[in-house]
Amino acid sequence: MSIALQRCINPGCAAEYDVLQTLPKCPKCGNLLDVDYDWDRMRLPDRADRLGRLAAWPSGGPGSVSGVWRFGDLLPFAPADKRVSIGEGRTQLRPSPRTASYVGVGSDCLRLQYEGLNPSGSFKDNGMAGAFTHANLVGARVAACASTGNTSASLAAFASASGLMRAIIFIGDGKIAYGKLSQALDYGAATLLVKGDFDDAMARVQEVCAEEGIYLVNSVNPFRLEGQKTTMYRVLEGLDWRLPDWIVCPGGNLGNSSAFGKALYELYDHGLIAKLPRLAVVNSAGAPTLSRLVNQKGLKWNGGRVDDAVISSYYAGLDARGEKARTLASAIEINRPVNLKKCLRALERANGVVLEATDQEILDAKAWIARDGLGCEPASAASVAGAKILVERGVIDKDSLVIAILTGHQLKDPHATVAYHSYAEDKLRADYGEFGVASSRFANRPMPVANSLGDIIDAIRGIS
Ligand code: F0G
């Protein structure tokens, strides 16, 4: 009997499947699947601070460079020789005193988990190590995803680096930042620009994969989320296994928040941590499905009895009004998050909250993050923008220990950053007014100067 299995998340169904099956959903009831383990048979220490070190690999093995497989004992669904790695997860928990002052907490109370350091520049590499390993386990030869750009960059990088699979990616035409598109093209992924947005591309890729027997690596794939759990282990390791009060992350397709919740309550349920940090998921105000469903419609996990009628009537309303997600934080421009129910479960377990940040708040927060020497893309800054709002509302205390996740690297999507810092406000309004961006009060303005020694020296002397 394998130590791992797949199980339907709907407690009323709870059907179980072998890990060697490739199932995008529960064949019996259509809900998402989890990966679960026979925890009694797992090789776990009795203290959390020994995690990660236990899994020391012989030098040269993928665990020696992988911040995912270093914690392989907490996701033991594949034998060691099937694990795939491109050196993902070597990321850092960084102090951020300036951003902390902006957020309104003590200077040592905010840490930023910088997932932009992953090989393809975003947190997606954590999960892709999991999904690729499962694809390798089941002998897949072609893998596909829909993407706002980071999942596709990661899939393309894993496919070309490992040589194990061909990658096919589905992008909403015009809905991807150039940095991300350049990665997919350069790594040689077959790139389909689907007329539509991410939600359309996501619907099509699921149909195509079912029809053509192609391996789907979007985060409906539960093995993706196993890899993404490791971000939490690295956060706790970065704190010397002190527990934070809050984890704050952006919400798009809701894979990260679901995986973070699972990582934490598994540690808690198996006695490795003493309390569960609270979870805050931040939607862009231009893609607010989770926030609207939770805060306005009262949708809850409710012990697994999610009210499906509330979700379908919300989506029917979007269709009737022709309402599409629209935000400068293009990575989270998603209105139909596939992991909605898993995220609701994580929120219930972790006493979580959901909120919206405007694109203006996101860009302002991003400028402060950069003052701490960390460059992130707009979607990532939603976490810091959200933390600030929660402090203002008195939900997060000023002396709480808060971890905000920076999901992707600055160079992924530099367009809005350059506009924020360099455009005059009337041009900013003209170009970005539709996203509600009207000012750039934290801009670091470039200085045009004549090609003359005197002018350049005058400009430099004018710097305060
Ligand atoms: N931040 C970045 C930089 C992302 O690329 C994404 C998702 C998110 C946050 C949201 O994370 O989906 O786990 O809630 N990007 C996906 C993609 C959708 O296709 O790259 P989530």
Short mmCIF file of C-alpha atoms and ligand atoms in Angstrom, two decimals:
data_model
loop_
_atom_site.label_atom_id
_atom_site.label_comp_id
_atom_site.label_asym_id
_atom_site.label_seq_id
_atom_site.Cartn_x
_atom_site.Cartn_y
_atom_site.Cartn_z
CA MET A 1 0.00 0.00 0.00
CA SER A 2 1.37 3.39 -1.02
CA ILE A 3 1.84 5.94 1.72
CA ALA A 4 0.02 8.54 -0.43
CA LEU A 5 -3.44 8.66 -1.98
CA GLN A 6 -5.79 11.15 -3.59
CA ARG A 7 -9.07 11.97 -1.89
CA CYS A 8 -12.09 14.05 -2.87
CA ILE A 9 -12.31 17.22 -0.74
CA ASN A 10 -16.08 16.89 -0.43
CA PRO A 11 -16.57 15.09 2.92
CA GLY A 12 -19.90 13.77 1.67
CA CYS A 13 -18.04 11.90 -1.10
CA ALA A 14 -14.45 11.42 0.19
CA ALA A 15 -13.77 8.96 -2.65
CA GLU A 16 -10.17 7.76 -2.71
CA TYR A 17 -7.90 7.21 -5.69
CA ASP A 18 -4.41 5.87 -6.24
CA VAL A 19 -1.60 8.41 -6.69
CA LEU A 20 -0.84 6.86 -10.06
CA GLN A 21 -4.16 8.08 -11.45
CA THR A 22 -4.28 11.37 -13.32
CA LEU A 23 -7.57 13.00 -12.41
CA PRO A 24 -8.29 16.70 -12.76
CA LYS A 25 -11.39 16.28 -10.54
CA CYS A 26 -13.21 13.63 -8.56
CA PRO A 27 -14.85 11.38 -11.18
CA LYS A 28 -17.72 10.68 -8.77
CA CYS A 29 -18.82 14.18 -7.73
CA GLY A 30 -16.71 16.65 -9.73
CA ASN A 31 -15.05 18.30 -6.72
CA LEU A 32 -11.33 18.95 -6.34
CA LEU A 33 -8.95 16.27 -5.08
CA ASP A 34 -6.40 16.44 -2.28
CA VAL A 35 -3.22 14.46 -1.84
CA ASP A 36 -3.19 12.84 1.59
CA TYR A 37 -0.85 10.48 3.39
CA ASP A 38 -0.76 7.71 5.92
CA TRP A 39 0.75 10.02 8.52
CA ASP A 40 1.53 7.19 10.93
CA ARG A 41 3.97 5.77 8.40
CA MET A 42 5.72 9.04 7.61
CA ARG A 43 9.32 9.72 8.62
CA LEU A 44 8.71 12.82 10.68
CA PRO A 45 10.62 14.29 13.59
CA ASP A 46 8.81 15.13 16.81
CA ARG A 47 9.95 18.75 16.53
CA ALA A 48 9.27 21.06 13.62
CA ASP A 49 12.73 22.63 13.76
CA ARG A 50 14.21 19.36 12.57
CA LEU A 51 12.14 19.40 9.39
CA GLY A 52 13.97 20.20 6.20
CA ARG A 53 17.31 19.07 7.63
CA LEU A 54 16.13 15.50 7.96
CA ALA A 55 15.66 15.17 4.26
CA ALA A 56 19.32 15.83 3.54
CA TRP A 57 20.11 14.29 0.19
CA PRO A 58 23.39 12.92 -0.95
CA SER A 59 25.22 15.75 -2.65
CA GLY A 60 24.16 16.08 -6.25
CA GLY A 61 20.62 14.76 -5.59
CA PRO A 62 17.73 17.10 -6.37
CA GLY A 63 17.11 17.74 -2.66
CA SER A 64 20.54 19.27 -2.26
CA VAL A 65 19.50 22.22 -4.40
CA SER A 66 15.71 22.07 -4.12
CA GLY A 67 13.87 24.01 -1.43
CA VAL A 68 10.89 21.77 -2.25
CA TRP A 69 12.43 18.29 -2.05
CA ARG A 70 14.45 19.26 1.02
CA PHE A 71 11.03 18.94 2.68
CA GLY A 72 10.15 15.82 0.71
CA ASP A 73 9.23 13.95 3.91
CA LEU A 74 6.14 16.17 4.10
CA LEU A 75 5.07 15.38 0.53
CA PRO A 76 6.10 11.76 0.01
CA PHE A 77 4.00 10.88 -3.02
CA ALA A 78 6.85 9.86 -5.36
CA PRO A 79 10.01 7.82 -4.96
CA ALA A 80 13.22 9.85 -4.83
CA ASP A 81 14.38 8.80 -8.29
CA LYS A 82 11.23 10.24 -9.90
CA ARG A 83 11.55 13.68 -8.34
CA VAL A 84 12.13 16.54 -10.77
CA SER A 85 13.85 19.77 -9.81
CA ILE A 86 15.28 22.85 -11.51
CA GLY A 87 16.67 24.25 -8.25
CA GLU A 88 13.36 25.78 -7.10
CA GLY A 89 12.50 27.07 -3.66
CA ARG A 90 15.86 28.59 -2.71
CA THR A 91 14.04 31.65 -1.54
CA GLN A 92 14.39 33.99 1.42
CA LEU A 93 12.43 35.52 4.24
CA ARG A 94 13.62 39.11 4.31
CA PRO A 95 13.31 41.84 6.92
CA SER A 96 11.52 44.90 5.56
CA PRO A 97 11.61 47.80 8.03
CA ARG A 98 10.59 50.50 5.55
CA THR A 99 7.66 48.52 4.23
CA ALA A 100 6.70 47.78 7.85
CA SER A 101 6.48 51.51 8.58
CA TYR A 102 4.26 51.91 5.50
CA VAL A 103 2.04 49.04 6.60
CA GLY A 104 1.84 50.49 10.11
CA VAL A 105 3.43 47.69 12.16
CA GLY A 106 6.64 47.70 14.22
CA SER A 107 9.85 47.74 12.17
CA ASP A 108 10.60 44.08 12.96
CA CYS A 109 6.99 42.93 12.61
CA LEU A 110 6.82 42.51 8.84
CA ARG A 111 8.87 40.00 6.84
CA LEU A 112 8.61 39.49 3.10
CA GLN A 113 8.94 35.98 1.69
CA TYR A 114 10.65 36.63 -1.65
CA GLU A 115 9.52 33.89 -4.03
CA GLY A 116 10.73 35.95 -7.00
CA LEU A 117 14.10 34.25 -6.42
CA ASN A 118 12.84 31.02 -7.99
CA PRO A 119 14.56 29.93 -11.24
CA SER A 120 11.71 31.13 -13.45
CA GLY A 121 11.12 34.16 -11.22
CA SER A 122 7.92 33.19 -9.41
CA PHE A 123 6.51 30.91 -6.72
CA LYS A 124 5.08 28.67 -9.45
CA ASP A 125 8.32 26.67 -9.56
CA ASN A 126 7.52 25.23 -6.11
CA GLY A 127 4.31 23.72 -7.37
CA MET A 128 5.68 22.79 -10.75
CA ALA A 129 8.29 20.59 -9.04
CA GLY A 130 5.34 18.70 -7.52
CA ALA A 131 3.25 18.48 -10.70
CA PHE A 132 6.22 17.58 -12.91
CA THR A 133 7.25 14.87 -10.51
CA HIS A 134 3.76 13.40 -10.66
CA ALA A 135 3.71 13.72 -14.46
CA ASN A 136 7.04 11.90 -14.53
CA LEU A 137 5.66 9.24 -12.20
CA VAL A 138 2.72 8.52 -14.50
CA GLY A 139 4.88 8.68 -17.64
CA ALA A 140 3.28 11.78 -19.22
CA ARG A 141 4.94 13.12 -22.36
CA VAL A 142 2.96 16.32 -22.97
CA ALA A 143 1.90 18.82 -20.30
CA ALA A 144 -0.32 21.89 -20.63
CA CYS A 145 -1.63 24.82 -18.63
CA ALA A 146 -3.63 28.01 -18.97
CA SER A 147 -1.82 30.97 -17.51
CA THR A 148 -1.62 34.67 -16.81
CA GLY A 149 2.09 34.09 -17.46
CA ASN A 150 3.93 32.67 -14.47
CA THR A 151 2.59 29.13 -14.53
CA SER A 152 3.38 28.98 -18.23
CA ALA A 153 6.92 30.32 -17.71
CA SER A 154 7.47 27.71 -15.04
CA LEU A 155 6.03 24.85 -17.09
CA ALA A 156 8.14 25.91 -20.07
CA ALA A 157 11.29 26.07 -17.92
CA PHE A 158 10.68 22.64 -16.36
CA ALA A 159 9.94 21.09 -19.76
CA SER A 160 13.07 22.39 -21.42
CA ALA A 161 15.38 21.90 -18.42
CA SER A 162 14.25 18.33 -17.73
CA GLY A 163 13.73 17.27 -21.34
CA LEU A 164 10.99 14.99 -20.03
CA MET A 165 7.95 16.59 -21.63
CA ARG A 166 6.66 18.90 -24.33
CA ALA A 167 4.89 22.01 -22.99
CA ILE A 168 1.72 23.55 -24.44
CA ILE A 169 0.48 26.79 -22.94
CA PHE A 170 -2.84 28.61 -23.27
CA ILE A 171 -2.69 32.39 -22.83
CA GLY A 172 -5.55 34.90 -23.02
CA ASP A 173 -4.43 36.92 -26.05
CA GLY A 174 -2.97 40.26 -24.91
CA LYS A 175 -3.39 39.24 -21.25
CA ILE A 176 0.22 38.48 -20.44
CA ALA A 177 3.15 40.65 -19.40
CA TYR A 178 6.06 40.60 -21.85
CA GLY A 179 8.62 39.28 -19.37
CA LYS A 180 6.51 36.14 -18.93
CA LEU A 181 5.66 35.70 -22.61
CA SER A 182 9.35 36.01 -23.46
CA GLN A 183 10.14 33.12 -21.09
CA ALA A 184 7.59 30.76 -22.63
CA LEU A 185 8.74 31.56 -26.16
CA ASP A 186 12.43 31.33 -25.31
CA TYR A 187 12.05 27.99 -23.48
CA GLY A 188 10.32 26.58 -26.55
CA ALA A 189 6.77 25.98 -25.26
CA ALA A 190 4.04 25.67 -27.89
CA THR A 191 2.23 28.95 -27.16
CA LEU A 192 -1.46 29.34 -27.99
CA LEU A 193 -2.82 32.89 -27.80
CA VAL A 194 -6.49 32.18 -27.19
CA LYS A 195 -8.94 34.94 -28.14
CA GLY A 196 -10.32 35.63 -24.67
CA ASP A 197 -9.04 36.08 -21.13
CA PHE A 198 -7.52 33.76 -18.54
CA ASP A 199 -10.90 32.37 -17.49
CA ASP A 200 -11.60 31.40 -21.13
CA ALA A 201 -8.13 29.85 -21.55
CA MET A 202 -8.59 27.89 -18.30
CA ALA A 203 -11.93 26.48 -19.48
CA ARG A 204 -10.46 25.46 -22.87
CA VAL A 205 -7.29 23.84 -21.53
CA GLN A 206 -9.33 21.60 -19.23
CA GLU A 207 -11.47 20.45 -22.17
CA VAL A 208 -8.44 19.91 -24.42
CA CYS A 209 -6.52 17.94 -21.80
CA ALA A 210 -9.55 15.69 -21.14
CA GLU A 211 -10.05 15.13 -24.89
CA GLU A 212 -6.40 14.58 -25.85
CA GLY A 213 -5.08 12.88 -22.69
CA ILE A 214 -2.64 15.73 -22.05
CA TYR A 215 -1.27 16.16 -18.53
CA LEU A 216 -2.74 19.33 -16.92
CA VAL A 217 -0.42 21.25 -14.58
CA ASN A 218 -2.75 24.05 -13.48
CA SER A 219 -3.40 24.15 -9.76
CA VAL A 220 -6.54 21.99 -10.02
CA ASN A 221 -3.76 19.41 -10.05
CA PRO A 222 -3.36 18.51 -6.36
CA PHE A 223 0.33 17.64 -6.77
CA ARG A 224 1.01 21.29 -7.67
CA LEU A 225 -0.29 22.33 -4.28
CA GLU A 226 1.92 19.80 -2.50
CA GLY A 227 4.98 21.60 -3.90
CA GLN A 228 3.50 24.97 -2.93
CA LYS A 229 3.17 23.87 0.70
CA THR A 230 6.93 24.22 1.03
CA THR A 231 6.79 28.03 0.95
CA MET A 232 5.27 27.83 4.42
CA TYR A 233 7.97 25.48 5.67
CA ARG A 234 10.62 27.90 4.47
CA VAL A 235 8.82 30.82 6.11
CA LEU A 236 8.77 28.96 9.44
CA GLU A 237 12.38 27.94 9.00
CA GLY A 238 13.26 31.59 8.28
CA LEU A 239 11.65 32.49 11.62
CA ASP A 240 13.56 29.74 13.42
CA TRP A 241 10.20 27.99 13.76
CA ARG A 242 8.64 30.88 15.68
CA LEU A 243 5.01 31.10 14.55
CA PRO A 244 3.84 34.26 12.81
CA ASP A 245 0.43 35.76 13.58
CA TRP A 246 -0.52 36.38 9.98
CA ILE A 247 0.27 35.06 6.51
CA VAL A 248 -0.89 37.48 3.80
CA CYS A 249 -0.91 36.51 0.14
CA PRO A 250 -2.46 37.64 -3.16
CA GLY A 251 -5.44 35.64 -4.40
CA GLY A 252 -5.84 34.72 -8.07
CA ASN A 253 -6.62 31.11 -8.90
CA LEU A 254 -6.30 30.49 -5.12
CA GLY A 255 -3.73 27.72 -5.32
CA ASN A 256 -1.25 29.40 -3.01
CA SER A 257 -3.71 30.25 -0.25
CA SER A 258 -5.10 26.69 -0.43
CA ALA A 259 -1.62 25.17 -0.27
CA PHE A 260 -0.52 27.45 2.58
CA GLY A 261 -3.59 26.47 4.60
CA LYS A 262 -2.94 22.77 3.96
CA ALA A 263 0.74 23.05 4.90
CA LEU A 264 -0.08 24.76 8.16
CA TYR A 265 -3.00 22.63 9.31
CA GLU A 266 -1.13 19.44 8.46
CA LEU A 267 1.73 20.57 10.71
CA TYR A 268 -0.78 21.58 13.38
CA ASP A 269 -2.89 18.41 13.14
CA HIS A 270 0.23 16.26 13.48
CA GLY A 271 1.57 18.11 16.49
CA LEU A 272 4.49 19.87 14.79
CA ILE A 273 3.30 23.43 15.45
CA ALA A 274 1.28 24.69 18.40
CA LYS A 275 -1.08 27.17 16.73
CA LEU A 276 -2.30 28.11 13.30
CA PRO A 277 -1.32 31.54 11.97
CA ARG A 278 -4.23 33.47 10.49
CA LEU A 279 -4.51 33.74 6.72
CA ALA A 280 -5.40 36.86 4.72
CA VAL A 281 -6.10 36.56 1.00
CA VAL A 282 -6.00 39.75 -1.04
CA ASN A 283 -7.93 40.10 -4.30
CA SER A 284 -7.35 42.94 -6.68
CA ALA A 285 -10.49 45.10 -6.64
CA GLY A 286 -10.65 44.44 -10.40
CA ALA A 287 -10.92 40.66 -9.90
CA PRO A 288 -12.86 40.34 -6.65
CA THR A 289 -14.69 37.00 -6.88
CA LEU A 290 -13.42 35.51 -3.61
CA SER A 291 -13.95 38.70 -1.68
CA ARG A 292 -17.45 39.26 -3.04
CA LEU A 293 -18.50 35.65 -2.40
CA VAL A 294 -17.13 35.59 1.13
CA ASN A 295 -17.80 39.14 2.31
CA GLN A 296 -21.01 39.95 0.48
CA LYS A 297 -22.65 36.57 -0.15
CA GLY A 298 -21.51 34.92 3.07
CA LEU A 299 -20.03 31.89 1.28
CA LYS A 300 -18.23 29.51 3.65
CA TRP A 301 -16.58 26.11 3.60
CA ASN A 302 -19.11 25.13 6.22
CA GLY A 303 -17.48 21.80 7.07
CA GLY A 304 -17.46 20.89 3.37
CA ARG A 305 -21.11 21.75 2.67
CA VAL A 306 -20.35 24.69 0.37
CA ASP A 307 -23.46 26.31 -1.08
CA ASP A 308 -22.86 25.67 -4.81
CA ALA A 309 -25.97 27.66 -5.75
CA VAL A 310 -24.35 30.87 -4.40
CA ILE A 311 -21.31 30.30 -6.62
CA SER A 312 -23.28 29.51 -9.76
CA SER A 313 -25.60 32.45 -9.32
CA TYR A 314 -22.57 34.77 -8.85
CA TYR A 315 -21.02 33.46 -12.09
CA ALA A 316 -24.35 33.73 -13.91
CA GLY A 317 -24.47 37.39 -12.79
CA LEU A 318 -20.97 38.01 -14.21
CA ASP A 319 -22.06 36.45 -17.52
CA ALA A 320 -25.34 38.41 -17.64
CA ARG A 321 -23.48 41.69 -17.11
CA GLY A 322 -20.59 40.68 -19.40
CA GLU A 323 -18.27 41.44 -16.49
CA LYS A 324 -14.63 40.47 -16.95
CA ALA A 325 -11.70 40.66 -14.53
CA ARG A 326 -9.70 43.84 -15.14
CA THR A 327 -6.61 44.80 -13.17
CA LEU A 328 -3.08 46.05 -13.68
CA ALA A 329 -2.01 43.14 -11.49
CA SER A 330 -2.37 40.92 -14.54
CA ALA A 331 -1.17 37.77 -12.74
CA ILE A 332 -4.36 37.80 -10.63
CA GLU A 333 -6.76 38.99 -13.32
CA ILE A 334 -9.02 36.00 -12.68
CA ASN A 335 -12.75 35.90 -11.97
CA ARG A 336 -13.34 32.14 -11.80
CA PRO A 337 -10.73 30.78 -9.38
CA VAL A 338 -10.44 27.02 -9.75
CA ASN A 339 -9.35 26.44 -6.15
CA LEU A 340 -12.21 28.41 -4.62
CA LYS A 341 -13.43 25.60 -2.37
CA LYS A 342 -9.98 24.63 -1.11
CA CYS A 343 -9.35 28.27 -0.29
CA LEU A 344 -12.64 28.45 1.64
CA ARG A 345 -11.48 25.42 3.60
CA ALA A 346 -8.13 27.05 4.38
CA LEU A 347 -9.90 30.23 5.48
CA GLU A 348 -12.14 28.27 7.82
CA ARG A 349 -9.27 26.33 9.37
CA ALA A 350 -6.97 29.37 9.69
CA ASN A 351 -9.60 31.88 10.85
CA GLY A 352 -8.87 33.75 7.65
CA VAL A 353 -10.05 36.97 6.09
CA VAL A 354 -10.45 38.12 2.49
CA LEU A 355 -10.20 41.67 1.19
CA GLU A 356 -9.70 43.77 -1.91
CA ALA A 357 -6.91 46.22 -2.72
CA THR A 358 -7.21 48.74 -5.55
CA ASP A 359 -4.58 48.96 -8.28
CA GLN A 360 -3.54 52.35 -6.83
CA GLU A 361 -2.97 50.75 -3.42
CA ILE A 362 -1.07 47.88 -5.07
CA LEU A 363 1.30 50.18 -7.00
CA ASP A 364 1.91 52.40 -3.96
CA ALA A 365 2.73 49.32 -1.85
CA LYS A 366 5.07 48.04 -4.55
CA ALA A 367 7.09 51.25 -4.46
CA TRP A 368 7.63 50.75 -0.70
CA ILE A 369 8.61 47.09 -1.05
CA ALA A 370 11.31 48.20 -3.47
CA ARG A 371 12.65 50.63 -0.84
CA ASP A 372 13.59 47.52 1.14
CA GLY A 373 15.55 46.26 -1.85
CA LEU A 374 12.98 43.76 -3.08
CA GLY A 375 11.54 43.96 -6.58
CA CYS A 376 8.19 42.34 -7.16
CA GLU A 377 5.51 42.40 -9.80
CA PRO A 378 2.22 44.24 -9.15
CA ALA A 379 0.20 41.14 -8.17
CA SER A 380 2.71 40.33 -5.43
CA ALA A 381 2.36 43.77 -3.87
CA ALA A 382 -1.32 43.05 -3.24
CA SER A 383 -0.14 41.19 -0.13
CA VAL A 384 1.50 44.30 1.36
CA ALA A 385 -1.36 46.58 0.23
CA GLY A 386 -3.76 44.16 1.95
CA ALA A 387 -1.71 44.03 5.15
CA LYS A 388 -1.80 47.84 5.35
CA ILE A 389 -5.58 47.89 4.95
CA LEU A 390 -5.99 45.25 7.67
CA VAL A 391 -3.80 47.25 10.07
CA GLU A 392 -5.87 50.37 9.33
CA ARG A 393 -9.05 48.43 10.02
CA GLY A 394 -7.65 47.15 13.31
CA VAL A 395 -7.84 43.52 12.14
CA ILE A 396 -4.05 43.12 12.30
CA ASP A 397 -2.48 44.49 15.51
CA LYS A 398 0.52 46.79 15.19
CA ASP A 399 2.71 44.37 17.13
CA SER A 400 1.63 41.23 15.26
CA LEU A 401 4.24 39.29 13.32
CA VAL A 402 3.10 39.47 9.70
CA ILE A 403 4.48 37.57 6.72
CA ALA A 404 3.60 38.89 3.27
CA ILE A 405 4.34 36.67 0.31
CA LEU A 406 6.03 38.28 -2.70
CA THR A 407 5.00 35.85 -5.40
CA GLY A 408 6.82 37.07 -8.51
CA HIS A 409 9.89 39.03 -9.59
CA GLN A 410 9.80 42.69 -10.58
CA LEU A 411 11.27 42.05 -14.05
CA LYS A 412 8.31 39.86 -14.98
CA ASP A 413 6.07 42.88 -15.47
CA PRO A 414 8.05 46.14 -15.42
CA HIS A 415 5.70 48.23 -17.56
CA ALA A 416 3.49 49.65 -14.83
CA THR A 417 6.53 50.16 -12.59
CA VAL A 418 8.25 52.36 -15.15
CA ALA A 419 4.99 54.24 -15.78
CA TYR A 420 4.49 54.79 -12.04
CA HIS A 421 7.94 56.24 -11.53
CA SER A 422 8.34 58.21 -14.72
CA TYR A 423 4.98 59.37 -16.12
CA ALA A 424 3.61 62.80 -15.34
CA GLU A 425 0.32 62.39 -13.49
CA ASP A 426 -1.84 63.47 -16.45
CA LYS A 427 -0.23 60.79 -18.63
CA LEU A 428 -0.55 58.26 -15.82
CA ARG A 429 -4.26 59.07 -15.59
CA ALA A 430 -4.69 58.89 -19.36
CA ASP A 431 -3.00 55.47 -19.60
CA TYR A 432 -4.05 53.87 -16.31
CA GLY A 433 -7.15 55.81 -15.29
CA GLU A 434 -9.34 52.87 -16.32
CA PHE A 435 -7.63 50.90 -13.51
CA GLY A 436 -8.29 53.72 -11.03
CA VAL A 437 -4.61 54.77 -10.93
CA ALA A 438 -4.41 58.54 -10.67
CA SER A 439 -1.26 59.33 -8.72
CA SER A 440 2.27 58.15 -8.04
CA ARG A 441 3.09 59.75 -4.70
CA PHE A 442 6.02 57.43 -3.98
CA ALA A 443 7.62 57.78 -7.40
CA ASN A 444 11.37 57.98 -7.89
CA ARG A 445 11.45 60.27 -10.91
CA PRO A 446 14.14 59.88 -13.57
CA MET A 447 15.90 63.16 -14.45
CA PRO A 448 16.29 64.13 -18.09
CA VAL A 449 19.55 66.08 -18.51
CA ALA A 450 21.46 67.63 -21.38
CA ASN A 451 24.64 65.88 -22.49
CA SER A 452 26.71 68.50 -20.67
CA LEU A 453 29.02 68.25 -17.68
CA GLY A 454 27.62 71.41 -16.07
CA ASP A 455 23.96 70.31 -16.39
CA ILE A 456 24.72 66.84 -15.05
CA ILE A 457 26.62 68.21 -12.06
CA ASP A 458 23.80 70.69 -11.36
CA ALA A 459 21.30 67.82 -11.46
CA ILE A 460 23.37 65.71 -9.07
CA ARG A 461 23.90 68.60 -6.64
CA GLY A 462 20.15 69.11 -6.61
CA ILE A 463 19.61 65.61 -5.19
CA SER A 464 18.75 65.95 -1.53
N1 F0G B 1 1.06 36.26 -7.79
C1 F0G B 1 1.59 35.95 -8.98
C2 F0G B 1 2.86 36.62 -9.38
C3 F0G B 1 0.95 35.00 -9.81
O1 F0G B 1 1.48 34.69 -10.99
C4 F0G B 1 -0.26 34.42 -9.38
C5 F0G B 1 -0.98 33.47 -10.23
C6 F0G B 1 -0.77 34.79 -8.13
C7 F0G B 1 -0.08 35.71 -7.37
C8 F0G B 1 -2.02 34.20 -7.59
O2 F0G B 1 -1.75 32.96 -7.06
O3 F0G B 1 -3.38 31.63 -8.37
O4 F0G B 1 -2.26 30.71 -6.36
O5 F0G B 1 -3.98 32.49 -6.13
N2 F0G B 1 -0.70 33.26 -11.42
C9 F0G B 1 -1.30 32.20 -12.25
C10 F0G B 1 -0.52 32.01 -13.53
C11 F0G B 1 -2.73 32.23 -12.36
O6 F0G B 1 -1.11 31.57 -14.53
O7 F0G B 1 0.67 32.25 -13.54
P1 F0G B 1 -2.93 31.86 -6.96
#
